[in-house]
Coordinates of C-alpha atoms in Angstrom, one line a residue:
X1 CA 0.0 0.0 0.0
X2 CA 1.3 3.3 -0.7
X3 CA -0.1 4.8 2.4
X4 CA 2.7 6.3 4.9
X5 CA 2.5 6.3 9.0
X6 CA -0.1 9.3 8.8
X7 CA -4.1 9.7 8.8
X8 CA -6.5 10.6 6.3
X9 CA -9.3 13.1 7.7
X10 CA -12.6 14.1 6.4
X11 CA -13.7 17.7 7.5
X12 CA -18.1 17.1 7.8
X13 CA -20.5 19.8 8.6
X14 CA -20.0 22.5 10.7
X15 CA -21.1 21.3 14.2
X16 CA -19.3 17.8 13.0
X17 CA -16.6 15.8 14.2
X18 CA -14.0 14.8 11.7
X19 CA -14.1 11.4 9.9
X20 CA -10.6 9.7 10.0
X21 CA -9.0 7.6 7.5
X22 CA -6.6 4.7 8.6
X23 CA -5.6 3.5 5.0
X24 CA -6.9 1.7 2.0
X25 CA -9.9 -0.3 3.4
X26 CA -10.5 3.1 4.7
X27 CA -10.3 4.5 1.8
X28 CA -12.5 1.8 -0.3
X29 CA -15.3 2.4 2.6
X30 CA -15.8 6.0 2.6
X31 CA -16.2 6.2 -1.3
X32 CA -19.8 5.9 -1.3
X33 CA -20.0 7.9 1.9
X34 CA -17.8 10.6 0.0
X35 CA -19.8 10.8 -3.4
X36 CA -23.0 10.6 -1.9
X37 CA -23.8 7.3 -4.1
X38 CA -22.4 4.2 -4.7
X39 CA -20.6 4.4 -8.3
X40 CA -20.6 2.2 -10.8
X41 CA -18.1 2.0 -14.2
X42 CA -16.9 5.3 -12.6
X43 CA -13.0 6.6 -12.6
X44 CA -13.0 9.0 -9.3
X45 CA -9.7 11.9 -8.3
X46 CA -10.1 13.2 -5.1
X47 CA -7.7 16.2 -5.0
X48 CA -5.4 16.8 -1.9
X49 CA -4.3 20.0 -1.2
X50 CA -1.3 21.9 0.8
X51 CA 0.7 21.0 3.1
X52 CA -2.3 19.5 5.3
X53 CA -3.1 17.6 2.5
X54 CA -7.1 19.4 2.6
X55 CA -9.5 18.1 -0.3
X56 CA -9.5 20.5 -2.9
X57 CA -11.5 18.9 -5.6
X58 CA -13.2 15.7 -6.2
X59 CA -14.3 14.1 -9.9
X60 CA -16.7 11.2 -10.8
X61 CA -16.2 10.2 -14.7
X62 CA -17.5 7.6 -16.7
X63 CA -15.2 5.1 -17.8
X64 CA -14.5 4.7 -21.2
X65 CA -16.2 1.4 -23.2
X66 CA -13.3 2.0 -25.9
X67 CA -10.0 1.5 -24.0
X68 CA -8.4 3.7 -27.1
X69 CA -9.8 6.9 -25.5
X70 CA -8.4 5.9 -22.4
X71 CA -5.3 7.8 -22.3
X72 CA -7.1 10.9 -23.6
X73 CA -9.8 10.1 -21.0
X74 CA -6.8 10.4 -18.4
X75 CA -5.2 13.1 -19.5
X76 CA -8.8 15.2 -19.7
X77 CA -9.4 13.7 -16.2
X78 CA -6.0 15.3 -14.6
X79 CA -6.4 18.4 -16.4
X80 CA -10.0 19.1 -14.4
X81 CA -9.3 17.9 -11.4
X82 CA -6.1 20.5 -11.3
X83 CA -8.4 23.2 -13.1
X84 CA -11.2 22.9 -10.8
X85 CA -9.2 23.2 -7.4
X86 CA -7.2 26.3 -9.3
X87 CA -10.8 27.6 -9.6
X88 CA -12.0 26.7 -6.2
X89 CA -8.4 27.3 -4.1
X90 CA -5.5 26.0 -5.4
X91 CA -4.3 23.2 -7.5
X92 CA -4.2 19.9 -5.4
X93 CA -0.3 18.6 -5.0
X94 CA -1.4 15.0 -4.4
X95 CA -4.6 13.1 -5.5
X96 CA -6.4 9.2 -4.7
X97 CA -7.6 7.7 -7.7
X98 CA -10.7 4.9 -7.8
X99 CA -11.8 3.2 -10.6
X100 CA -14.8 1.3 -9.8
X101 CA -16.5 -1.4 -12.0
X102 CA -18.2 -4.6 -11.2
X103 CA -18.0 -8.0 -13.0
X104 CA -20.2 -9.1 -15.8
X105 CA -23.8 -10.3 -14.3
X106 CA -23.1 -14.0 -13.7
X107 CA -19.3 -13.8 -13.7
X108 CA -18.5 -15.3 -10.3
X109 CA -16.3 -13.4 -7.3
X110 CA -13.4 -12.5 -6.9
X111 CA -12.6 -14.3 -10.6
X112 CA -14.5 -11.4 -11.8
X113 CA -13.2 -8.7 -9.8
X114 CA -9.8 -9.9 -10.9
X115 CA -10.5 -9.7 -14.8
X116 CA -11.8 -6.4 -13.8
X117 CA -8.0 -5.2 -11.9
X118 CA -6.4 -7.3 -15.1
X119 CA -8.5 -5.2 -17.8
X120 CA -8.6 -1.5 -15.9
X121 CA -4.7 -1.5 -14.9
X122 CA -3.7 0.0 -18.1
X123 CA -5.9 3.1 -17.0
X124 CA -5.1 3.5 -13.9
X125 CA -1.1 3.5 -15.9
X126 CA -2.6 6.2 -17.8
X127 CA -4.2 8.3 -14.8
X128 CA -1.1 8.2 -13.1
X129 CA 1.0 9.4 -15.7
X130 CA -1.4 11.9 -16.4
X131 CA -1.0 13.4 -12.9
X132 CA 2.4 13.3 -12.7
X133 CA 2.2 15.1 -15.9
X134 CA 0.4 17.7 -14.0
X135 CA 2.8 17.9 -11.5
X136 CA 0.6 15.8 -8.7
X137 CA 1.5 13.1 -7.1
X138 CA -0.6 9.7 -6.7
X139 CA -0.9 8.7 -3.5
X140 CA -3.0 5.7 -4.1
X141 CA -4.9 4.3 -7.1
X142 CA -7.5 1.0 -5.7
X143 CA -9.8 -1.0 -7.9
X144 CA -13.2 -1.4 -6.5
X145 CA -15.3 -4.4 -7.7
X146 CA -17.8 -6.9 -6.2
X147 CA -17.3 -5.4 -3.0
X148 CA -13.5 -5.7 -2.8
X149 CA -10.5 -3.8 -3.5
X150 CA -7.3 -3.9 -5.3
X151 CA -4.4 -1.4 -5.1
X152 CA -2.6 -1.3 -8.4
X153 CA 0.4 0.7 -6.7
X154 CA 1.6 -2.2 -4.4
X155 CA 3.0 -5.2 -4.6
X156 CA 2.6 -6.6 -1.6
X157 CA 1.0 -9.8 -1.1
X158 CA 1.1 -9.9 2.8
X159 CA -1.2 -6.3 2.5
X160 CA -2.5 -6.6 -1.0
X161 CA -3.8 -10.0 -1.6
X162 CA -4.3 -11.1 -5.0
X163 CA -8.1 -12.1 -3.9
X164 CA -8.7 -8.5 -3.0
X165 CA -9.9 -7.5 0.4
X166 CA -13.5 -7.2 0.8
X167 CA -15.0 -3.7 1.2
X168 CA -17.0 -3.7 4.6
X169 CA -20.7 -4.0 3.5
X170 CA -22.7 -0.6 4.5
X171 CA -24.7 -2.9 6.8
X172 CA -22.4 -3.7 8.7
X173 CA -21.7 -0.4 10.4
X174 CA -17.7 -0.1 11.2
X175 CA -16.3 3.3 13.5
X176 CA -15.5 4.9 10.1
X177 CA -19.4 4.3 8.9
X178 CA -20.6 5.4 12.1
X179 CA -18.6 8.8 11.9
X180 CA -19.5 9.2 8.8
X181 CA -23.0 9.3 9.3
X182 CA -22.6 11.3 12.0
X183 CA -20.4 13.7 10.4
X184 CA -23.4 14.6 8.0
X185 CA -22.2 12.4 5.2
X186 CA -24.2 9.4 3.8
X187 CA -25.1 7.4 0.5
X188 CA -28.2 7.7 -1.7
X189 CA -28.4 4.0 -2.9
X190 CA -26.5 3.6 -6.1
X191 CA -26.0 5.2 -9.1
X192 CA -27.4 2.9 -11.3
X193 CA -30.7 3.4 -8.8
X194 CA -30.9 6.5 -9.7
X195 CA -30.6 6.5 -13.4
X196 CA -33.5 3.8 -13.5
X197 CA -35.4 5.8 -11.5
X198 CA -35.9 8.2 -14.8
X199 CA -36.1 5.5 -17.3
X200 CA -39.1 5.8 -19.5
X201 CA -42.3 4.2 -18.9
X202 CA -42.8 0.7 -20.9
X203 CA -45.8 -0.8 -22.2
X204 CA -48.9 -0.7 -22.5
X205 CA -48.5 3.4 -20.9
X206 CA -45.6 3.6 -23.4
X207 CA -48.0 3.8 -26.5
X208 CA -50.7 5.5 -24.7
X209 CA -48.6 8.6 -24.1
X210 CA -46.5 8.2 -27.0
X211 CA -49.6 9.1 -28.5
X212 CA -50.8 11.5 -26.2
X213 CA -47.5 13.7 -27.1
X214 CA -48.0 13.3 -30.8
X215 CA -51.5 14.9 -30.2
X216 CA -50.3 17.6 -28.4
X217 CA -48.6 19.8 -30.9
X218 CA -51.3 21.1 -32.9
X219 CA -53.6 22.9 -29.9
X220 CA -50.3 23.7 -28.7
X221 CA -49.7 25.8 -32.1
X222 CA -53.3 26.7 -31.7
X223 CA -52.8 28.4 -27.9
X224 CA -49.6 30.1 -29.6
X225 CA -51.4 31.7 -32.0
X226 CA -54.5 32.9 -30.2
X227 CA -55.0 36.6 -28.9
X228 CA -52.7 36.4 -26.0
X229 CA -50.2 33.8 -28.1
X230 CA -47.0 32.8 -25.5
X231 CA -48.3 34.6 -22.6
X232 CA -51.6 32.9 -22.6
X233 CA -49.4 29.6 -23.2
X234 CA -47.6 30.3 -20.0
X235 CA -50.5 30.8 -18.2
X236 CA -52.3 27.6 -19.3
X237 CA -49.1 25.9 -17.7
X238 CA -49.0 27.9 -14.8
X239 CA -52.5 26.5 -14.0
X240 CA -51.8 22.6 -14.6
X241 CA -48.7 22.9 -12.8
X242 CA -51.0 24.1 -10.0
X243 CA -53.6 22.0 -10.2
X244 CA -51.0 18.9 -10.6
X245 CA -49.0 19.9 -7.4
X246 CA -52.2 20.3 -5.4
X247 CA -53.0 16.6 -7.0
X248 CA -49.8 15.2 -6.3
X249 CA -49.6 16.8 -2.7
X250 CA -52.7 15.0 -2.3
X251 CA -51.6 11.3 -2.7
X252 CA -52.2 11.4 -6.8
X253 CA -49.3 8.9 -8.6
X254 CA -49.8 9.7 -11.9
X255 CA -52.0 12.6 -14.4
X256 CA -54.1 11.7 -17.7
X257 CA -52.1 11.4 -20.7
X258 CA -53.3 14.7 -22.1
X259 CA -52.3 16.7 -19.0
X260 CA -49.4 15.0 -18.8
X261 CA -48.6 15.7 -22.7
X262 CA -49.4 19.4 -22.8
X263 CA -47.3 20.0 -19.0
X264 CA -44.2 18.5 -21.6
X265 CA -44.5 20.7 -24.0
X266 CA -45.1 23.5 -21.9
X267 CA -42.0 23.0 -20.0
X268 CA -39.9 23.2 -23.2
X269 CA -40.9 27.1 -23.2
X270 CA -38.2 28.4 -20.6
X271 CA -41.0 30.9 -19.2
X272 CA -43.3 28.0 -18.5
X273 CA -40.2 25.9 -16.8
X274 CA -39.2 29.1 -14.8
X275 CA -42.5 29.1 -13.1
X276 CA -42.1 25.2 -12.3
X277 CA -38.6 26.4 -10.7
X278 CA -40.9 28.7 -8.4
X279 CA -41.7 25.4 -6.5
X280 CA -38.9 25.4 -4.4
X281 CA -40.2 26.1 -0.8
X282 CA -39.0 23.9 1.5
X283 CA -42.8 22.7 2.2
X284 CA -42.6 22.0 -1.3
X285 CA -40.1 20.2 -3.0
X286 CA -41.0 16.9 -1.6
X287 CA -44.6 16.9 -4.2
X288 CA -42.2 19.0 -6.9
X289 CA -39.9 15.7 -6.8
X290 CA -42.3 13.6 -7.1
X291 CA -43.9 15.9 -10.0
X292 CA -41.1 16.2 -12.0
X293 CA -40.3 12.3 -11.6
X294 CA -43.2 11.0 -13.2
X295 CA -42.8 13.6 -16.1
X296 CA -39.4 12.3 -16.6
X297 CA -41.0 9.0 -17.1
X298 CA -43.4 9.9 -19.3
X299 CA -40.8 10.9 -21.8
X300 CA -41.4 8.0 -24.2
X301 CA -39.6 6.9 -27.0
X302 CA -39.2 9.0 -29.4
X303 CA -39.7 11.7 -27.2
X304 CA -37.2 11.4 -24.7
X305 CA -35.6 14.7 -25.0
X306 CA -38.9 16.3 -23.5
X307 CA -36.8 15.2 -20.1
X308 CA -34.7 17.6 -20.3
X309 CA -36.4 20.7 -18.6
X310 CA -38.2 18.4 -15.7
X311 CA -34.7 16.6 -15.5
X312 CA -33.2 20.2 -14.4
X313 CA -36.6 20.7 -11.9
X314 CA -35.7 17.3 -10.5
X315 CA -32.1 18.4 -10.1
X316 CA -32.6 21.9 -8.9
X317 CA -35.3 20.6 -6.2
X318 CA -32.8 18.0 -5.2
X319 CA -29.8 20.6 -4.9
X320 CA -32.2 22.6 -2.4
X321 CA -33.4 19.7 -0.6
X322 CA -30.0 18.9 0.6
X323 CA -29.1 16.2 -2.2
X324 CA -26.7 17.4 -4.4
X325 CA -25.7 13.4 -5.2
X326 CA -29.1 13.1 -7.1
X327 CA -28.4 16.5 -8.8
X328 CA -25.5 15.9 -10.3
X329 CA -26.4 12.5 -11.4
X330 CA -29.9 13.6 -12.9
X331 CA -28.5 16.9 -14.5
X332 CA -25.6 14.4 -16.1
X333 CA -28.5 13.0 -17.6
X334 CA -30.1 16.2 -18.7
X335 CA -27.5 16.7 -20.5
X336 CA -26.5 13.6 -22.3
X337 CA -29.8 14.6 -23.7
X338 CA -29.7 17.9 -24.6
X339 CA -26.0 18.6 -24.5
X340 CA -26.7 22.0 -25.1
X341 CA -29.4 22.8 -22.3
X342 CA -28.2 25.8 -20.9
X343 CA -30.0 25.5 -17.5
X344 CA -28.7 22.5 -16.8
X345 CA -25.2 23.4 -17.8
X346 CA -25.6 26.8 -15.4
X347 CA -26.7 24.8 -12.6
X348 CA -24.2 22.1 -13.0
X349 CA -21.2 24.0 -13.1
X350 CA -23.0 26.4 -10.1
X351 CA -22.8 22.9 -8.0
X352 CA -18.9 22.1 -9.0
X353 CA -18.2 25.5 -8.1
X354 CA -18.8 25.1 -4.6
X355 CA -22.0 27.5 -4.6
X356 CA -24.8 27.3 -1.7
X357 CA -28.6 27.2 -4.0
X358 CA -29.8 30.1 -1.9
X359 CA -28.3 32.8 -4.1
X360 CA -30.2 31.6 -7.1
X361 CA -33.3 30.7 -4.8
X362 CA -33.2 34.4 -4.0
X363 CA -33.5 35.4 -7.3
X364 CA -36.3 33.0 -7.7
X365 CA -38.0 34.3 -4.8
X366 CA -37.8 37.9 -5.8
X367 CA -39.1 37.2 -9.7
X368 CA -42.1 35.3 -8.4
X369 CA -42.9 38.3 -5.9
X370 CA -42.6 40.5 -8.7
X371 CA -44.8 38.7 -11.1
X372 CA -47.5 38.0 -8.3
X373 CA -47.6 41.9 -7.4
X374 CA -47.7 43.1 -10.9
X375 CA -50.9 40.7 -11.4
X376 CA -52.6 42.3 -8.5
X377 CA -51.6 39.4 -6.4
X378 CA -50.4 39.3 -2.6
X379 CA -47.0 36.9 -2.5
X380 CA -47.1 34.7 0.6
X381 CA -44.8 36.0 3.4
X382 CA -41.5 34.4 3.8
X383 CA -40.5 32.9 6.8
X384 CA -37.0 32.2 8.4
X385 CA -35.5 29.0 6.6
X386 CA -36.9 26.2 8.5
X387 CA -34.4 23.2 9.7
X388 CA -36.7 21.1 7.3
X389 CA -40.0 21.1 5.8
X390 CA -42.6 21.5 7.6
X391 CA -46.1 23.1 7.3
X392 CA -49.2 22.9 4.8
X393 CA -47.8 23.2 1.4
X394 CA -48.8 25.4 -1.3
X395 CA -48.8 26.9 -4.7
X396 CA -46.4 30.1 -4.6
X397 CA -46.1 29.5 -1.0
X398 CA -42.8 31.3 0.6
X399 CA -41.5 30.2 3.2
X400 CA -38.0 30.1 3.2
X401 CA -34.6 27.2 2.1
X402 CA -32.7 24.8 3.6
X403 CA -29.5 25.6 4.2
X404 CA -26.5 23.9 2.2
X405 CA -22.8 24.4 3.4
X406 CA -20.7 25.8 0.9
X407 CA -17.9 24.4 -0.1
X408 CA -16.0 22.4 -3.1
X409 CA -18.2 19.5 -4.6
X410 CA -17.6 17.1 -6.7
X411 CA -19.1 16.3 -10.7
X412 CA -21.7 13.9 -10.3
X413 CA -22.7 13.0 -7.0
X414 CA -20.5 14.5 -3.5
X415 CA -21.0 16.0 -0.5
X416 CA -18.8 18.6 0.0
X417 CA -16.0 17.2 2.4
X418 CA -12.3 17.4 3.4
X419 CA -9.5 15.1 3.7
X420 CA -6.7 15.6 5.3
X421 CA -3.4 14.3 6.8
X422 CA -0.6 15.6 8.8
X423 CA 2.0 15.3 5.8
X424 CA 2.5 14.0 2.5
X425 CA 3.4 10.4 1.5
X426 CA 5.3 9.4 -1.3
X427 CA 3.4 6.8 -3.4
X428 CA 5.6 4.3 -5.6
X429 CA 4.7 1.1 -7.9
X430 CA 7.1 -1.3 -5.8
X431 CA 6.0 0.0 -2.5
X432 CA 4.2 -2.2 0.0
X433 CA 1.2 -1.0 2.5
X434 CA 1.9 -0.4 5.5
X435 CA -1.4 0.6 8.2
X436 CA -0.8 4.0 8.8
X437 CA -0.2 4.7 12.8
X438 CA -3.2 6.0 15.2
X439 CA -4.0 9.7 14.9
X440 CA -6.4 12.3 16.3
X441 CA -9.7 11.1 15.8
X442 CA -32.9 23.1 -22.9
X443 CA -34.1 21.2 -25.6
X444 CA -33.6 24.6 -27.0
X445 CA -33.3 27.5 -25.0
X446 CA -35.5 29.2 -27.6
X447 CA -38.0 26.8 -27.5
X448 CA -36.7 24.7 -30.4
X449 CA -35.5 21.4 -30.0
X450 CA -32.3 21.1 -30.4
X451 CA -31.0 24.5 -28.7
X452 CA -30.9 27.7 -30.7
X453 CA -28.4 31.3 -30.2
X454 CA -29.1 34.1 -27.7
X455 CA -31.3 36.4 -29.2
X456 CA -32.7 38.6 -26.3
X457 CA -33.2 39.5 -22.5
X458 CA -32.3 36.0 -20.8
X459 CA -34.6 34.7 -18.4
X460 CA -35.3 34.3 -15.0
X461 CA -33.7 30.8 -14.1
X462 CA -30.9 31.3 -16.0
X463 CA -29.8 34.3 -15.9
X464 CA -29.5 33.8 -12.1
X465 CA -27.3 30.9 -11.9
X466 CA -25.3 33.3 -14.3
X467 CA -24.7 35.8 -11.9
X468 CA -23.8 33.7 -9.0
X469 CA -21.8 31.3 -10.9
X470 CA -17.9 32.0 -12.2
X471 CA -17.7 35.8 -13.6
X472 CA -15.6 34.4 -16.6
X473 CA -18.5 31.8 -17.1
X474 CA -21.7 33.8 -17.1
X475 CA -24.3 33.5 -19.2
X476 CA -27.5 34.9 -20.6
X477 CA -30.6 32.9 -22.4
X478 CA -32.3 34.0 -25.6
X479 CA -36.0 34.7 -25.3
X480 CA -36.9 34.1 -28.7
X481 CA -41.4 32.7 -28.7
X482 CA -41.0 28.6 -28.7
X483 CA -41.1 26.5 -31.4
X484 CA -42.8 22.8 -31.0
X485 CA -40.6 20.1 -29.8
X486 CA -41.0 16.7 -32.3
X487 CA -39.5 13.4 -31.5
X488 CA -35.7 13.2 -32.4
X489 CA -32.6 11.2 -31.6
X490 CA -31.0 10.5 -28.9
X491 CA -27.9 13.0 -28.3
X492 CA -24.5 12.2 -27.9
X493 CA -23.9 11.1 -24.3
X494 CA -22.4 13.6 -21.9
X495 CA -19.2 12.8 -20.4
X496 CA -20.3 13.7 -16.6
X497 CA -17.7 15.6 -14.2
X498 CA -18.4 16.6 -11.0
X499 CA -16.4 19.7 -9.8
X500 CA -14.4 20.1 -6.7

């Protein structure tokens, strides 16, 4: 093991105790603890930084399927890592590296594992020369599969067997899961839980609302073009977002297929997803959730870009509610959809950067008072942020957020945490492990499908994220009247990152 006679400690949430790390089985524990999710096919850097060794960044990346990117993969991988802390603090000087990938279903354990360590050594060569290109040091690379580890810097067999040693199961609490937990810090299931949580719906629903969607479209153009054309639009899904959250608050699973159609297509028009975004009061984001799920699965084949805008809601609700695991991972999604959905870029890049959701929430607060008042309407009061949520909820109800710490996160799933260690340790491929001592314990923007140009004032949603985000990455959103989203291919898939 390349560990040295030091500890590894997590900094949690203020009010916390530290979570301290002994060495690799450590290590190979806390992962899920430290993402926020247990990751699957996934190459994860967590960044140390200075001479305390503090956690400066962390990223979560999908491992290539062709091993011919994986040297690019690498390089791209070091390069963010090192960018993001720059951006953050300062760039890390030593990093751990996991690369996490279960067997093929049926492959027995620890054979499998060990084809796994056999076929993903060659990256984990690449990563490390790919940080030592950047000037930062490896401190430890482990494989993680079928609930074991591998460290592909040592060769000891005494330390490192060639069986692996088994990761302790999450059910079997150890000190280090207990502090964790108490620390503030704890998983959300898998990753792979998450993503099928948004698959479509299958048959028989699958053709019912596949054809619900293709119905849509022409009263759609119809409302466009009457009197009050895009204003009279939003308004129409102003109401059925109403009327659907008061459902939903009220035990309903599920909306007919023509509601359910026409909330789609009224989402695509940012105006119409801005006032969804209003539901973000604490009382509220549990029925939003639940809203904005079900949407996402009704986003049939070949329709599934629709997801897009209630994959951001999702996110966004789930980023205020204290989760930014699921945020990351659904907004990865949003945009292996829509590459180019602005919103979801804004609020990704706002959750690598560090930055608490009340700035934007602020903003979000202050547009909907403003809107109310110039209707003639009386905005609800806000109250002081409540420690959770709590009281009867309601449409445009405000009544303050739920705090979230500030503080470097990672791409697609991590509590913001610290590591830490009382002094460097100087990984090398020969080395053996030895236990370290004790220590201290939009489809398019415009409207149109497939993204479209800037063309005026930008709105409400994102313009927001803009201004709190990076001033070198700020952004504004067209406001050009929307066009009608028809089925399309599938785009490109996002390579996910999650900033430190």
């Amino acid at each position: 093991m390349t560990a040295d006679d030091r500890t590894t400690k997590h900094s949690p949430l203020p009010g916390h105790l530290p979570v301290r790390l002994r060495g690799p089985a450590d290590m190979a524990e806390m992962l899920p603890y430290l993402l926020g999710f247990f990751p699957d096919d996934s190459i994860v850097a967590v960044g140390l930084q200075g001479p305390a060794l503090d956690q400066g960044g962390v990223i979560r990346i999908d491992i290539p399927a062709d091993p011919e990117s994986w040297e690019r993969t690498a390089e791209e991988s070091a390069r963010l890592l090192v960018e993001l802390s720059e951006q953050r603090d300062r760039r890390p000087v030593q990093v751990l590296l996991y690369l996490c990938r279960d067997p093929a279903d049926g492959t027995p354990a620890p054979e499998g594992a060990q084809a796994v360590l056999a076929e993903l050594r060659p990256l984990a060569a690449a990563l490390t020369q790919a940080f030592q290109n950047e000037q930062v040091i490896v401190k430890e690379a482990l494989c993680v599969s079928a609930s074991r580890w591998w460290s592909f810097l040592c060769t000891g067999v005494d330390c490192c067997p060639p069986d692996g040693t088994p990761v302790r199961a999450a059910h079997q609490p150890s000190p280090l899961a207990v502090a964790a937990t108490f620390a503030g810090l704890a998983p959300r299931g898998s990753r792979k839980a998450i993503v099928a949580g948004l698959a479509p719906v299958g048959p028989p629903l699958r053709e019912v609302q596949r054809r619900a969607l293709e119905d849509a479209g022409p009263p759609f153009i119809r409302e466009l073009a009457g009197p009050d054309g895009r204003h009279a639009a939003v308004e129409r899904t102003d109401e059925l977002l109403a009327s659907a959250m008061a459902e939903f608050r009220n035990g309903a699973r599920e909306l007919d297929t023509k509601r359910t159609a026409r909330l789609l297509i009224g989402l695509q028009d940012k105006l119409g997803r801005d006032r969804a975004a209003e539901y973000a009061e604490p009382h509220e984001l549990a029925t939003a959730q639940k809203l904005w799920r079900y949407l996402i699965q009704r986003c049939v084949d070949p329709f599934e870009h629709l997801a897009a805008p209630p994959m951001t809601l999702l996110a966004w609700t789930s980023w205020l509610a204290g989760d930014p695991a699921t945020a990351r991972v659904v907004l990865a999604r949003a945009l292996e959809l829509d590459p180019g959905y602005t919103l979801a870029q804004l609020l990704y890049e706002s959750l690598n950067s560090g930055i608490a959701p009340e700035a934007l929430l602020r903003v979000v607060r202050s547009e909907r008072t403003t809107r109310l008042r110039g209707a003639g309407l009386q905005p609800a009061p806000e109250l002081p942020p409540p420690g959770g949520r709590t009281g009867a909820e309601r449409p445009g109800g405000l009544s303050g957020a739920p705090a979230v710490r500030p503080g470097p996160t990672p791409s697609d799933g991590t509590e913001p945490v610290r590591v830490a260690e009382a002094g460097p340790g100087e990984p090398g491929p020969d080395r053996e492990c030895s236990e370290p001592g004790p220590g201290s314990s939009e489809p398019g923007e415009d409207g149109s499908p497939g993204g479209g140009q800037p063309t005026s004032a930008p709105d409400a949603a994102s313009a927001a994220v803009g201004r709190t985000g990076s001033e070198h990455r700020r952004r504004a959103l067209g406001a050009a009247p929307p066009r009608i989203p028809g089925p399309r291919s599938r785009a490109p898939r996002h390579q996910q990152f999650l900033g430190g």
